[in-house]
Short mmCIF file of C-alpha atoms in Angstrom, two decimals:
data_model
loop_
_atom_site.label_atom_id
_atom_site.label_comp_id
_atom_site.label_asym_id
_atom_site.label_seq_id
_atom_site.Cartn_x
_atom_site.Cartn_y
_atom_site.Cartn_z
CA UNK A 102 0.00 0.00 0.00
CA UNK A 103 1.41 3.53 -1.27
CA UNK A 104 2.41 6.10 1.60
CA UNK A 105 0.13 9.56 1.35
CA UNK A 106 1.40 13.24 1.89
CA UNK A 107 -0.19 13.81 4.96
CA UNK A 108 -0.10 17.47 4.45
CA UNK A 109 -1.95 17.56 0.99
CA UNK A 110 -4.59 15.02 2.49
CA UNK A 111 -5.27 17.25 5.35
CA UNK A 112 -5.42 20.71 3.09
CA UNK A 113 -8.29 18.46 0.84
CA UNK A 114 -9.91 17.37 4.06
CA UNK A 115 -9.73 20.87 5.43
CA UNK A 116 -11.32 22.27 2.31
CA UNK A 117 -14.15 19.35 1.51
CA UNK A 118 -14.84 18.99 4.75
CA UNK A 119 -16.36 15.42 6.37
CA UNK A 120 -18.11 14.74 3.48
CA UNK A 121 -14.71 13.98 1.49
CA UNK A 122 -13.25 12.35 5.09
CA UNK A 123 -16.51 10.15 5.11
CA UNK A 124 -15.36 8.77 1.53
CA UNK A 125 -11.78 8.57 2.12
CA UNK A 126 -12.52 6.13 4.84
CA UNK A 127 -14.67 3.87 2.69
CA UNK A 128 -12.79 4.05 -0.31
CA UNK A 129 -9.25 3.23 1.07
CA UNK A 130 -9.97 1.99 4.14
CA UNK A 131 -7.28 -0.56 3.76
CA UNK A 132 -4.47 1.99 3.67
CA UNK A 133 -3.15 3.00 7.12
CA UNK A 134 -2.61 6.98 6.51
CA UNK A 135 -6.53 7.34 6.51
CA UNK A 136 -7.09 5.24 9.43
CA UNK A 137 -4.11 6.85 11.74
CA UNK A 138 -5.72 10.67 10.65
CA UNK A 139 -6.73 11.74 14.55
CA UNK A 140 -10.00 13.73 14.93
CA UNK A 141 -8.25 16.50 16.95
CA UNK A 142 -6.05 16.85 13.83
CA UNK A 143 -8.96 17.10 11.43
CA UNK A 144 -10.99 19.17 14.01
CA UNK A 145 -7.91 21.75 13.79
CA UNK A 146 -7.83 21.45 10.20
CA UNK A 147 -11.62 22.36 9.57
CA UNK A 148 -11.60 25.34 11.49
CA UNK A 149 -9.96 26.76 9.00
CA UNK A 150 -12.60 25.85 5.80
CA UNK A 151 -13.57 28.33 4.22
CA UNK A 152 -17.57 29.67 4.97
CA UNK A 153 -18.83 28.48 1.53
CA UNK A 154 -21.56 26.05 0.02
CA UNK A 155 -19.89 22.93 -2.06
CA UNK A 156 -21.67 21.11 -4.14
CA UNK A 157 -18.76 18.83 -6.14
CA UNK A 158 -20.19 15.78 -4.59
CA UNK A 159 -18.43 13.82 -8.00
CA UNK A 160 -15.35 15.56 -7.03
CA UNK A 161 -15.12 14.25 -3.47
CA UNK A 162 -15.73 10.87 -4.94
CA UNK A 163 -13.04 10.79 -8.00
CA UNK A 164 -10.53 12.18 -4.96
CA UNK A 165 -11.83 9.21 -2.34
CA UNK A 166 -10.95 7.10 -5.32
CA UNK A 167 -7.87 7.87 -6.12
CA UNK A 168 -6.55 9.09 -3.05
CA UNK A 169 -4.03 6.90 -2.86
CA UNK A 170 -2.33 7.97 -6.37
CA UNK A 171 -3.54 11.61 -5.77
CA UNK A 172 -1.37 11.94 -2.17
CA UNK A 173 1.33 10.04 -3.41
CA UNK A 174 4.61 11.68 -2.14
CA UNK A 175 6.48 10.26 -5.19
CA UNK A 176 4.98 12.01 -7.91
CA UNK A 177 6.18 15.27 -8.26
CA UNK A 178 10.01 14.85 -8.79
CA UNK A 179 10.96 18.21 -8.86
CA UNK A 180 10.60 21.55 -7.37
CA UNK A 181 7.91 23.28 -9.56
CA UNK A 182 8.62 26.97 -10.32
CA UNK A 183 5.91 30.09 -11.10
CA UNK A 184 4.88 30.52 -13.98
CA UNK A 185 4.99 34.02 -15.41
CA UNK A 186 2.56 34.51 -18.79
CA UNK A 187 4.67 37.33 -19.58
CA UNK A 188 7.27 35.14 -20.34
CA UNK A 189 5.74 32.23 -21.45
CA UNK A 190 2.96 33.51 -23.75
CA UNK A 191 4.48 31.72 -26.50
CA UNK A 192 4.95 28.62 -24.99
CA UNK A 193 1.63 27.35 -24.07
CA UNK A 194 -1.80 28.49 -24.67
CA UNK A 195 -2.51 31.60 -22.40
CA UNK A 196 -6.43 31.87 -22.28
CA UNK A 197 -9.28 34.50 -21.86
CA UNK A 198 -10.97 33.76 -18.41
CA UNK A 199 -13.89 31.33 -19.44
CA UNK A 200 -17.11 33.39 -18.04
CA UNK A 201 -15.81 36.08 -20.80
CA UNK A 202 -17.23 32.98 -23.52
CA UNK A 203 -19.97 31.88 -21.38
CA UNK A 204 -22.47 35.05 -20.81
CA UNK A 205 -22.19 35.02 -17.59
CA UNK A 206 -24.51 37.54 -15.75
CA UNK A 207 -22.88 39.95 -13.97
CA UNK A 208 -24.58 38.91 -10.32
CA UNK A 209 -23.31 35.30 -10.89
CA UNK A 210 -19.90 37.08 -11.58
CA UNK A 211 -19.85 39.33 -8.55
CA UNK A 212 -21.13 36.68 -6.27
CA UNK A 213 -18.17 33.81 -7.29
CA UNK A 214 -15.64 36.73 -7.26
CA UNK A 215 -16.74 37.28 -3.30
CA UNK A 216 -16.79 34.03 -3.04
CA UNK A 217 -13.34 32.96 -3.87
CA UNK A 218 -11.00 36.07 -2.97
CA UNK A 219 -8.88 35.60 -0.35
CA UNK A 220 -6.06 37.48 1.65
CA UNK A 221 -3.03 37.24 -0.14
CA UNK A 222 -4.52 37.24 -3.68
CA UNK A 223 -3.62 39.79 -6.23
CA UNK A 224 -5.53 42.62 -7.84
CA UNK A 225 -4.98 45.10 -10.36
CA UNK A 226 -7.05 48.39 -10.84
CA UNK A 227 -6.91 52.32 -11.29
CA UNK A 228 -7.08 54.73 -8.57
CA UNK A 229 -10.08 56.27 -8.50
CA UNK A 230 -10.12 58.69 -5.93
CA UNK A 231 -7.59 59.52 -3.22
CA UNK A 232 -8.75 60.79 -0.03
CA UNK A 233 -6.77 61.91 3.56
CA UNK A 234 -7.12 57.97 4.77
CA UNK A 235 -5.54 56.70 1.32
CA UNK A 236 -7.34 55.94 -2.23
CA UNK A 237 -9.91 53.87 -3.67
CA UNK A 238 -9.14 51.53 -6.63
CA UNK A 239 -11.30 50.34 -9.23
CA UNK A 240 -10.96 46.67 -10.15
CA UNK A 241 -9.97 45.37 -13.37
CA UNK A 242 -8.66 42.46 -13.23
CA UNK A 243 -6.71 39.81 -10.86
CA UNK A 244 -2.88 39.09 -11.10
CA UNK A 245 -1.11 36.09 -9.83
CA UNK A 246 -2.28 32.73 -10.44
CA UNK A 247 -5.69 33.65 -11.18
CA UNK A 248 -8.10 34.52 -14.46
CA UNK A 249 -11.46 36.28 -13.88
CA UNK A 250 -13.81 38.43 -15.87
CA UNK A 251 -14.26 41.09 -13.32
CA UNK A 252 -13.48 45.00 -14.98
CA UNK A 253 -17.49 45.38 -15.74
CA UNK A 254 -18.39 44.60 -11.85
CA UNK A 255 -17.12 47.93 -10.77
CA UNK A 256 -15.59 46.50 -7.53
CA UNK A 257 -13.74 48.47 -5.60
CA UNK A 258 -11.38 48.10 -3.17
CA UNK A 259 -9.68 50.53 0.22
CA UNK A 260 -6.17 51.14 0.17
CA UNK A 261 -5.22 52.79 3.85
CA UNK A 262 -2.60 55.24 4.17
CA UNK A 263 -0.86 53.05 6.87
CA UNK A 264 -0.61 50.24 3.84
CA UNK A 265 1.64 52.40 2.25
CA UNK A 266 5.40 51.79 2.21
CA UNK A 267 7.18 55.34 3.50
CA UNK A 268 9.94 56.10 1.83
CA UNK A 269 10.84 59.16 3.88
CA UNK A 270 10.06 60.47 7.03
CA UNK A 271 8.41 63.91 6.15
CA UNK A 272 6.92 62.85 2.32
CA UNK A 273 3.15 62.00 2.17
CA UNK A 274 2.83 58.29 0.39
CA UNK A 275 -0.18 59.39 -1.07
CA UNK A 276 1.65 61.84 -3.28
CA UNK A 277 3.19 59.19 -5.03
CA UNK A 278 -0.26 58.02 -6.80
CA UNK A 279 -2.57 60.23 -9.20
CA UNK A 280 -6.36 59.42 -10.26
CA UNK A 281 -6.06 56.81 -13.19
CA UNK A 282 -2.55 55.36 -11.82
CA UNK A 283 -2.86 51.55 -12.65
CA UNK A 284 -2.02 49.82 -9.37
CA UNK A 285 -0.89 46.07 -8.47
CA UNK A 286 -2.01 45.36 -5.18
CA UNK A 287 -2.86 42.71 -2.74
CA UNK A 288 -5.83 42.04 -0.88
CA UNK A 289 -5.16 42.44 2.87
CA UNK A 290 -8.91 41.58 4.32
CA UNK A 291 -11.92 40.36 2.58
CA UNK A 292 -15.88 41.61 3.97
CA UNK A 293 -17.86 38.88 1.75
CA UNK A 294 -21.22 39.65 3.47
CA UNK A 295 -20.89 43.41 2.74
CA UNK A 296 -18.85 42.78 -0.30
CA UNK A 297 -15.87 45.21 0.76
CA UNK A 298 -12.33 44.89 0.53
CA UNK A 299 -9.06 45.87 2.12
CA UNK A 300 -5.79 46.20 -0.04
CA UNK A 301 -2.32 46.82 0.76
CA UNK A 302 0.94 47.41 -0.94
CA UNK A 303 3.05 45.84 1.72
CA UNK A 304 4.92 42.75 -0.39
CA UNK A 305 4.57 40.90 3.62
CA UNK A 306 1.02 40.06 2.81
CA UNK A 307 2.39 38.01 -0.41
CA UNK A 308 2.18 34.28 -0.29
CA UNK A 309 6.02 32.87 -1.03
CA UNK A 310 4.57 31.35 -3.90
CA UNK A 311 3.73 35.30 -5.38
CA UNK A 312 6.58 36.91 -3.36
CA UNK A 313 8.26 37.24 -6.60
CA UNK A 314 5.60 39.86 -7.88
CA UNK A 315 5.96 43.38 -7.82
CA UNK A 316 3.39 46.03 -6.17
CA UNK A 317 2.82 49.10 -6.88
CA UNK A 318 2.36 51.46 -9.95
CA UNK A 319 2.09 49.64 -13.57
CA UNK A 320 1.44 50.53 -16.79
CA UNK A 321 -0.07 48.68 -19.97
CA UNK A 322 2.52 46.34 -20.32
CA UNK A 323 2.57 45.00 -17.30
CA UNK A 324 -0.97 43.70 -17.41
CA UNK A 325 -1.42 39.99 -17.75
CA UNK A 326 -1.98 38.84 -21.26
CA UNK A 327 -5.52 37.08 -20.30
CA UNK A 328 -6.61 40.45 -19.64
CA UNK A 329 -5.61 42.04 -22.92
CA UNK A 330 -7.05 38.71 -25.02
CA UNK A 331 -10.10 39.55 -22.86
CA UNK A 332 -10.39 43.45 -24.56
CA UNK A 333 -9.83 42.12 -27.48
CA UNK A 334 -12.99 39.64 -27.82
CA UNK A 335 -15.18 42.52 -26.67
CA UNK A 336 -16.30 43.09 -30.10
CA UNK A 337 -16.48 38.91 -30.80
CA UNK A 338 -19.36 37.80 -28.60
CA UNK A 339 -19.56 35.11 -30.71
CA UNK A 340 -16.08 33.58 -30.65
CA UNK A 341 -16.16 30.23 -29.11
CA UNK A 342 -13.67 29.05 -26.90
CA UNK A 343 -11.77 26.30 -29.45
CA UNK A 344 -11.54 28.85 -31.80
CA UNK A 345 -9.35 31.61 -29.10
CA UNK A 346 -7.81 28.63 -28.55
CA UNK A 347 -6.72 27.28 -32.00
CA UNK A 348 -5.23 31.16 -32.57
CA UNK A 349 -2.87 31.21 -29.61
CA UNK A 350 0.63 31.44 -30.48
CA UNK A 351 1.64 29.10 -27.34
CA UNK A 352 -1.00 26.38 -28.58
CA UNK A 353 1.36 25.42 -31.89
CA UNK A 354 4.29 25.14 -29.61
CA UNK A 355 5.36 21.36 -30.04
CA UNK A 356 7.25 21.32 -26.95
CA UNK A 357 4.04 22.59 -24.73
CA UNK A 358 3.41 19.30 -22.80
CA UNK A 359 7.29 19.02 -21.79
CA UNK A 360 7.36 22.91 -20.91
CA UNK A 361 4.69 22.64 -18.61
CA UNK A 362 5.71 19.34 -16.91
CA UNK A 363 8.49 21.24 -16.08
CA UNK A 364 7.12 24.00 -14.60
CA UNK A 365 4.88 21.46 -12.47
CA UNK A 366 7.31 20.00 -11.21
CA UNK A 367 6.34 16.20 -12.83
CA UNK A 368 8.60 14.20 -14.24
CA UNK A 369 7.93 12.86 -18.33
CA UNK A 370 9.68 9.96 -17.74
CA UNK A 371 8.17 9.05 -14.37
CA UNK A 372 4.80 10.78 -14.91
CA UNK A 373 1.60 9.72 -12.86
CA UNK A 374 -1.77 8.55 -14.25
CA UNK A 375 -5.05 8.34 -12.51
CA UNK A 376 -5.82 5.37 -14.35
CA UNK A 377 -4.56 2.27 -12.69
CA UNK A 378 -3.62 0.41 -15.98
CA UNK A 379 -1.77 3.53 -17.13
CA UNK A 380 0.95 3.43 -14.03
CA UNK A 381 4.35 3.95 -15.49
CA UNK A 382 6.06 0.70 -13.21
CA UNK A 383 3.84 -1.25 -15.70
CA UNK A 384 5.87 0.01 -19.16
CA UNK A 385 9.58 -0.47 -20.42
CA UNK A 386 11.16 2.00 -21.58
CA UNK A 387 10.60 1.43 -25.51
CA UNK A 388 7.16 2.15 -24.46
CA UNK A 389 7.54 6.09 -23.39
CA UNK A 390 7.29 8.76 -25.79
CA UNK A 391 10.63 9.37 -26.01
CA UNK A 392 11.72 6.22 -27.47
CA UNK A 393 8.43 5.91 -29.95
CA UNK A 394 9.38 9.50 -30.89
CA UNK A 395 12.32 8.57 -32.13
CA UNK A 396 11.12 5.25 -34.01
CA UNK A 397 8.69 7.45 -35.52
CA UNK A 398 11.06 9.76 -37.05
CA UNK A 399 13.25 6.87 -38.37
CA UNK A 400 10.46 5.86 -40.10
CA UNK A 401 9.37 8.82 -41.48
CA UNK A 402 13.05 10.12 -42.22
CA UNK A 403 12.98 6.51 -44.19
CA UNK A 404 10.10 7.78 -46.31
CA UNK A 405 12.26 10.91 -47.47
CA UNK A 406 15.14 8.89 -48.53
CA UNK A 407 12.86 6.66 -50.77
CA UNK A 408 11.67 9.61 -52.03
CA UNK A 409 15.02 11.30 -52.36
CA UNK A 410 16.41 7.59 -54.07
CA UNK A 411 13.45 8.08 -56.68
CA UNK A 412 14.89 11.53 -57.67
CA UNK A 413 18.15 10.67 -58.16
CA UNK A 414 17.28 7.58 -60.83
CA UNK A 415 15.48 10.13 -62.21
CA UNK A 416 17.97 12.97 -62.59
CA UNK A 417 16.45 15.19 -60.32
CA UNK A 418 19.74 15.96 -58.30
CA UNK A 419 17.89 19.29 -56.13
CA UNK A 420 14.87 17.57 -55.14
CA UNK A 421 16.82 14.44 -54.15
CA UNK A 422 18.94 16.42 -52.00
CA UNK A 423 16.18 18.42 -50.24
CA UNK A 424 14.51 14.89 -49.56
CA UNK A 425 17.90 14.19 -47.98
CA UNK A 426 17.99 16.85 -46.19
CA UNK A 427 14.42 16.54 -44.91
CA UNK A 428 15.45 13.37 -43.67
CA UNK A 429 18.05 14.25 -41.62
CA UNK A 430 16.14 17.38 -39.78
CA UNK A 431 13.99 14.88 -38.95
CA UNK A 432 16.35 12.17 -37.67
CA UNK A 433 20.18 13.74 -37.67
CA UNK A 434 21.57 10.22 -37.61
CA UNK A 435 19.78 8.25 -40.30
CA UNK A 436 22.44 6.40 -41.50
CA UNK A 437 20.55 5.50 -44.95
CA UNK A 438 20.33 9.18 -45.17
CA UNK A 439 23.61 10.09 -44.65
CA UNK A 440 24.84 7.55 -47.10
CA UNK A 441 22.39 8.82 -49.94
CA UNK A 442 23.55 12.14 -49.40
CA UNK A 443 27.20 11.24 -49.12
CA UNK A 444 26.98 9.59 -52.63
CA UNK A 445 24.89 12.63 -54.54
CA UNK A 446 27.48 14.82 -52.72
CA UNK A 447 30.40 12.52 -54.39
CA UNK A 448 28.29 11.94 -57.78
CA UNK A 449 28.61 15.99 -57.58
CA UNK A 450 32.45 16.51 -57.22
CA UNK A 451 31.91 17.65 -53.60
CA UNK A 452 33.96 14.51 -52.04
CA UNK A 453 35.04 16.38 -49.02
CA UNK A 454 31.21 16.63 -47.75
CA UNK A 455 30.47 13.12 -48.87
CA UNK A 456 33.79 11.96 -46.77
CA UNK A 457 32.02 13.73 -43.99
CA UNK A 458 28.57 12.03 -44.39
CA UNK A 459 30.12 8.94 -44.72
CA UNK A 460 32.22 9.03 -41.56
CA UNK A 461 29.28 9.99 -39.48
CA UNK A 462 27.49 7.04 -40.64
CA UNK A 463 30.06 5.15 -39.90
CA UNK A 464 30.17 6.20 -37.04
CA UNK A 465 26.83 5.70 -36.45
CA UNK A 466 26.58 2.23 -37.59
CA UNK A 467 30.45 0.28 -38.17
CA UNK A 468 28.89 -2.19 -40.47
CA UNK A 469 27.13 -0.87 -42.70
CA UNK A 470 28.01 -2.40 -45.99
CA UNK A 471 27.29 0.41 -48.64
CA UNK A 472 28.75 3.29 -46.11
CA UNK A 473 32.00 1.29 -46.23
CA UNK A 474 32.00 0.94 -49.77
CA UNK A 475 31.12 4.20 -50.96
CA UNK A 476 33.88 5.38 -48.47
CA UNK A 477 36.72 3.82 -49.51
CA UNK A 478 35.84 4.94 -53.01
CA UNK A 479 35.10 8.73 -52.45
CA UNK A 480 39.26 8.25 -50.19
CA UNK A 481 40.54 7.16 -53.48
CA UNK A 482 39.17 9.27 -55.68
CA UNK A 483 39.92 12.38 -52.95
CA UNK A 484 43.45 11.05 -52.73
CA UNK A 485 43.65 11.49 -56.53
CA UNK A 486 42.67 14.92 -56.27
CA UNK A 487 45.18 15.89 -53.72
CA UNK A 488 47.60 14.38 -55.79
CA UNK A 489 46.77 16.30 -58.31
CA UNK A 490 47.13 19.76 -55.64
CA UNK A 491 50.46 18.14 -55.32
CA UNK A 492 49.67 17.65 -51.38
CA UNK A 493 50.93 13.79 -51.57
CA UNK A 494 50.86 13.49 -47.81
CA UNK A 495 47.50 13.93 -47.41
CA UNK A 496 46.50 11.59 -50.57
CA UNK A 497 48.56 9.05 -49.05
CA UNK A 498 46.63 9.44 -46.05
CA UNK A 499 43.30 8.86 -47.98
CA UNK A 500 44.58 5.67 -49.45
CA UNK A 501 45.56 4.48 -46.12
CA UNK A 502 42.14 5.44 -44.68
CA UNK A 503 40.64 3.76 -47.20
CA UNK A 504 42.95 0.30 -46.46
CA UNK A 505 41.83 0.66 -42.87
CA UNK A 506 38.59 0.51 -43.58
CA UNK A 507 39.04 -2.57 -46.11
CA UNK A 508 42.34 -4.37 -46.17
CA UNK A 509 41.21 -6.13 -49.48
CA UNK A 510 40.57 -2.91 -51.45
CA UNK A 511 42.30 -3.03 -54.63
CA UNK A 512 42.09 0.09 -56.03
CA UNK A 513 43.22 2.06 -52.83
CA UNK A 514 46.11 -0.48 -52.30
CA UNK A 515 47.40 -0.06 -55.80
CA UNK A 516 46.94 3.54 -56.00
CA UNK A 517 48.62 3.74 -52.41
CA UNK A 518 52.31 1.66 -53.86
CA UNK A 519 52.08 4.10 -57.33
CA UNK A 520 51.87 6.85 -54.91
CA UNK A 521 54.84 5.77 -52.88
CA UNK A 522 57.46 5.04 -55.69
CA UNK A 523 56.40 8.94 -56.90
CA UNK A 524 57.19 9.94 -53.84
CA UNK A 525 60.80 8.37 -53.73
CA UNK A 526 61.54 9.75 -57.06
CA UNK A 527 60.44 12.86 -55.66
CA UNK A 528 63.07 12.82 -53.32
CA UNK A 529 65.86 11.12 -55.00
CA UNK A 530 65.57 14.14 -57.89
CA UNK A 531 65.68 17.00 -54.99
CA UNK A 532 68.89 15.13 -53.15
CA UNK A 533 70.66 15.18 -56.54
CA UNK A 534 70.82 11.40 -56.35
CA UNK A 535 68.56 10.50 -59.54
CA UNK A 536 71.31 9.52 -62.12
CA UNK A 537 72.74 7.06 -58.71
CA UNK A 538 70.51 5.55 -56.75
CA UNK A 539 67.30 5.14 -59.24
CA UNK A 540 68.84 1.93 -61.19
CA UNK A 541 69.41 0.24 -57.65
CA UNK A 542 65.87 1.60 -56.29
CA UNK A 543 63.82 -1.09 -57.25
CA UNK A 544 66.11 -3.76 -56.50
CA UNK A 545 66.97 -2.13 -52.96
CA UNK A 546 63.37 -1.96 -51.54
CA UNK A 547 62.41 -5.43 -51.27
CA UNK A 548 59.47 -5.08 -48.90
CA UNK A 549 56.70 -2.44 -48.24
CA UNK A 550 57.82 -2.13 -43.84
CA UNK A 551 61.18 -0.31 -45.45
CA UNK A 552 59.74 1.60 -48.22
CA UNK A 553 57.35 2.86 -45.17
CA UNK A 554 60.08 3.63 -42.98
CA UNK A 555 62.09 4.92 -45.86
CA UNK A 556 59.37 7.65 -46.42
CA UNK A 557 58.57 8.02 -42.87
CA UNK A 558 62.02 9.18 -42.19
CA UNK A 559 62.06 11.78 -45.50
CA UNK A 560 59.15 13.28 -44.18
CA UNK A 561 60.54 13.61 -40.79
CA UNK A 562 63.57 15.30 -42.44
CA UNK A 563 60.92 17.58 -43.95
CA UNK A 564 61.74 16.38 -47.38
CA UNK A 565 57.75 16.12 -48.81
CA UNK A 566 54.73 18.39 -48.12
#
């Protein structure tokens, strides 16, 4: 039986109240966390619920039933970090609050607004009066963690001189604010029965989890971008809310699941599931996304070389090579890829860039038959280039590549010994020793070990280049 977190249980229990404890008990009365919760405990904890009417009966139940995976300690493998929509609008979906697509009626709005605010949330408005005892704000809309429709409610809300930060002795704080300043504040007490509230612009009153935001005077940029998608569908009452949706920037964003398991906190690899027969200890790991991702873009990186193999029988050199290309922005190691490309590049004079394509796939996969062939043959044909340049080092180290790679090559071995006896002519003419030495040559190097040392110690003198 999984361990709970205690401390998540209780803040459910303390916000559900007995009906949820009532279910817990029934559902999972087999695991020992629910049966060792104390009454004193849960007396302390529903003191603190919140004087509200709950009617999420199916809720309670769907927790009662998964309790045990909800309050799992385990799943949330990292700290999770704020998320700011002013830096992330692009990469996720950023939404207008949902009453805005719903016709909501105003009273509905007012009343769930009064309903849910709490001390510590945060608010955004413009002053609209200031008095001796501090200013009055008009609400517009909420900041933080939270999305509401609220600028046509006309709520306001009392900011007290003595919630004003002093920055000097003998200024007046109220000085600093003008009718029609916008103003991020935070609500410092809540009067739902008269529907009043306190705010403040001491950061103290600031969960940790907002701590990071900024109070104070703002301007137009620094509202949240739900609010500005919310102006904007003013004038489209009949926008539905797949459509918004579909024209987010953030909602194209490939990478929008990973980006926001991040920012939870929850692990891809180890991720949770509410369904039982979806628990990750029941997959291998071929079975994640991670590993089908990338046996999905083999595949389809396969499908471009076909393609790109169909253009080149055909003469159609460009579009074979953007096929090829294709192939390997999809999958940068597709060795079948890499080889096609490698041989257009050499059918194309460009051997150095085949060389490279056919190392990598080499590299990639040591026995692949046609990436060693087309190798070796791209070496000999480079080394006959730099032969031509007159760099005979290098060619020589082309043909000897190319031996590495296949001790039974021919053409690499033969143009590797023609290479060799230039070379000592080479260096017999520029030591004066021609009309000498060349009859006995031949006759002197009887084996291929000295005609390599012979060479390696010319070079060493710095006799070739």
């Amino acid at each position: 039986m999984l361990n709970m977190n205690k401390d998540l249980m209780h803040q459910a229990v303390g916000y559900h109240g007995p009906t949820l404890l009532s279910l817990l008990k029934s559902e999972q009365y087999e695991n020992p966390d629910i049966q060792s919760v104390s009454a004193e405990f849960l007396k302390t904890a529903l003191h603190h619920r919140k004087d509200r009417r709950i009617d999420n009966t199916g809720i309670q139940q769907l927790i009662a039933r998964k309790a045990d995976l909800l309050f799992a300690p385990s799943w949330k493998s990292s700290p999770s970090t704020e998320l700011n929509d002013e830096e992330t609008e692009d990469y996720y979906a950023i939404m207008p609050p949902l009453e805005q697509l719903m016709e909501v009626p105003n009273e509905d709005k007012r009343q769930y607004f009064f309903r849910d605010i709490e001390r510590g949330d945060i608010v955004i408005g413009r002053v609209a009066s200031i008095r001796e005892f501090g200013f009055f704000v008009t609400l517009i809309c909420l900041g933080g963690d939270l999305v509401r429709d609220i600028e046509s409610l006309e709520i306001t809300a009392l900011c007290p001189v003595r919630d004003l930060p002093s920055l000097g002795k003998h200024e007046d704080p109220l000085s600093y604010f003008q009718v029609g300043d916008l103003v991020r504040v935070v609500v410092k007490d809540v009067d739902r029965y008269h529907e009043r509230l306190a705010v403040t612009l001491r950061p103290s009153v600031l969960p940790s989890r907002l701590s990071h935001w900024k109070l104070g005077v703002i301007n137009n940029d620094d509202l949240p971008t739900y609010y500005r998608l919310n102006s904007t569908l003013d004038s489209h009452v009949m926008e539905t809310y797949d459509n918004v949706l579909h024209q987010t920037l953030g909602f194209a964003n490939p990478s929008t699941v990973e980006y926001l398991l991040g920012k939870l906190g929850i692990s891809e690899i180890e991720s949770s599931s509410l369904m039982r027969g979806l628990q990750s200890k029941n997959f291998n790991g071929d079975d994640y996304a991670p590993a089908l991702r990338k046996k999905q873009s083999a595949a389809w990186a396969l499908k471009c070389v076909k393609a790109g193999v169909d253009h080149f029988k055909a003469g159609r050199h460009v579009e074979a090579m953007n096929e090829y290309n294709k192939a390997l922005e999809i999958d940068s190691n597709n060795v079948e890829a890499l080889v096609a490309r490698g041989a257009l590049y050499a059918t194309k004079g460009s051997l150095t860039k085949a060389i490279s394509d056919f190392d990598l796939a080499l590299e990639t996969c040591p026995t692949h038959r046609n990436a060693k062939k087309y190798f070796c043959q791209t070496l000999v044909e480079r080394g006959g280039q730099l032969e031509e340049e007159e760099k005979l080092v290098n060619a020589e180290n082309c043909y000897k590549k190319a031996l590495n790679l296949d001790e039974t090559f021919s053409e690499a071995e033969e143009a590797l010994q023609k290479l060799r006896k230039h070379m000592q002519v080479i260096y017999l003419v520029q030591n004066n020793t021609y009309h000498k030495q060349l009859p006995l040559f031949f006759c002197q190097i009887d084996s291929e070990l000295q005609l390599d040392t012979l060479l390696l110690s010319n070079k060493a003198n710095g006799m070739f280049v």
